[in-house]
Amino acid sequence: METKLVIGGVEVENPVFFAPLAGVSIAAVRRLFRRLGAALTHTEMISSAGLLYAGTKTWRMTECTDGERPLVLQLFTGDADSLCRSAERCLQSRSYAAFSINMACPMPKVHKKGAGSRLLQDPDVAFAMVRELKKFGLPVWPKIRKIVPDGREYRLDTLQFAEGLLAAGADNVTIHGRTPQQRYEGKADKSEVVRAARRFEGRITASGDVYAPRDVAFYLDNGCAAVLCARGAIADPFMVVQSLRVLGYNTRMSDGEPSLEERAEILIGFADDLYRLHGERAALVLLRRFLAGFFRGKAGTAEFKRTLASAKDWDSAYRILCDWRSYFERGFM
Ligand SMILES: Cc1cc2nc3c(=O)[nH]c(=O)nc-3n(C[C@H](O)[C@H](O)[C@H](O)COP(=O)(O)O)c2cc1C
C-alpha cells in the first residue's frame, strides 16, 4: 500500500506515528522511528516559557535534523499569548509539519503553570490557544486525555472538549484514553477514544496502551485516523515495523522477523546518531533505555544489557555494542 494519506492537514505515508515522550523523543530517537517506518514523529513537550526566557538548552529541543520529517512541534504553557510568541520564535528559523499543544501532561510541576492536563479544567483558555495558534497557518493538533466530568473542576467530557477544540480550528485531536488522575497507571479506556473517533471521523489520533500490532489495528479499525506508539515502541521498536506489515504497508526491512544482524545494524546506526547529535551523557542514557527492546526475547539480552550498563564512557559502551555477536551466538547464531 503506497498511497499517501492526509491526516490533520499533514501528508503522511501511513497512520502509525511516534509519540511525544519527554526525555525520549529527541532527534536521534525520532530518526530511528522514521527509519523503522513511523510516518511522523513529535518532539518531546517543550516549555513556551523556556523558549521565551531560558537559554540554549530549551532552544536546542526545537531542532529538526535530516531524516526525521514530518515533525510535529509540541509546546506546553498555560496561555495563548506565550504559546503564540514561542511558536513565532520557532518559526523564524525552523519549519514543522504541525503544532501540537500539550493538554495532557498530568504532572504537578506542569499543572502549577496552568499547562498540560490542567487545561482540561479551563476549556475557554484551551480553545483560545487553538484559535490563536491557527493564525500561523500550520495545522494545530492539541493532545488531551479522557475526561470524566465531576461538575466542579471538569465541566466538559472528552467528546465535548474535543468538539470545542475542533470548532476552534484544531485539525486533529490526539486523545490519550487515561484520565489525568490515572497519570500513566491502569488501563487506557480505548472505547472512549473510539467513541470520539466515530463522532469526529478522520480527526482523532489514538493514544494509550499501544503495545502490539493488534492495538494499532484496533484503533484504526474503529475509526481513528492515526495511532501513537509510545511506551510500547520503547519496549520493542520493531513493533512499528510489525504493525505496518499487519496494516499492509511496505516496510524498508526484509520480510519476517528481523534478524539479529538487522537489529544490530539499526542499533549501531541509532547509537551513532545518539552520540553525534546529543553527546556522551544523553547517548549513554538513551542507549541503555532502548537496548533490551532491540533484542527483546532473545537469549543473551540480559547479559548484553548488564555489560553495557557497566560501561563508564562512550568508547567502552560502543566497543561492547560492536561486539554484540558474542552475547547472542550461544543462543541464536
Ligand atoms: C516517559 C513519558 C513521557 C511522556 N512525555 C510526553 C510528552 O512530552 N508529551 C505528551 O503529549 N505526552 C507525553 N507522554 C504520553 C505519551 O505520549 C502517551 O500518550 C502515553 O504514554 C500513553 O500511551 P502508552 O500507554 O501506549 O504508553 C509521555 C509518556 C511517558 C511514559
Tab-separated table of C-alpha atoms in Angstrom, residues 5 13 26 30 37 49 70 112 115 138 143 150 152 165 200 207 249 271 289 293-294 311:
chain	number	residue	atom	x	y	z
A	5	LEU	CA	-2.794	9.975	3.395
A	13	GLU	CA	2.832	7.686	4.356
A	26	ILE	CA	14.885	13.568	20.803
A	30	ARG	CA	12.855	10.310	16.038
A	37	GLY	CA	8.640	3.259	9.197
A	49	ALA	CA	8.386	29.958	28.861
A	70	PRO	CA	7.439	15.297	9.064
A	112	LYS	CA	1.174	24.580	38.516
A	115	ALA	CA	-0.482	23.836	31.456
A	138	LEU	CA	0.201	25.431	10.339
A	143	LYS	CA	-3.337	16.400	22.710
A	150	ASP	CA	-17.326	15.970	38.059
A	152	ARG	CA	-16.673	21.070	39.694
A	165	LEU	CA	-11.137	22.150	20.099
A	200	PHE	CA	-15.342	13.088	14.701
A	207	SER	CA	-3.033	7.048	22.289
A	249	TYR	CA	2.192	-1.238	4.213
A	271	ALA	CA	23.972	4.755	18.663
A	289	ARG	CA	16.995	2.568	27.843
A	293	GLY	CA	13.923	-3.641	23.215
A	294	PHE	CA	16.183	-4.203	20.224
A	311	ALA	CA	30.470	0.913	30.651
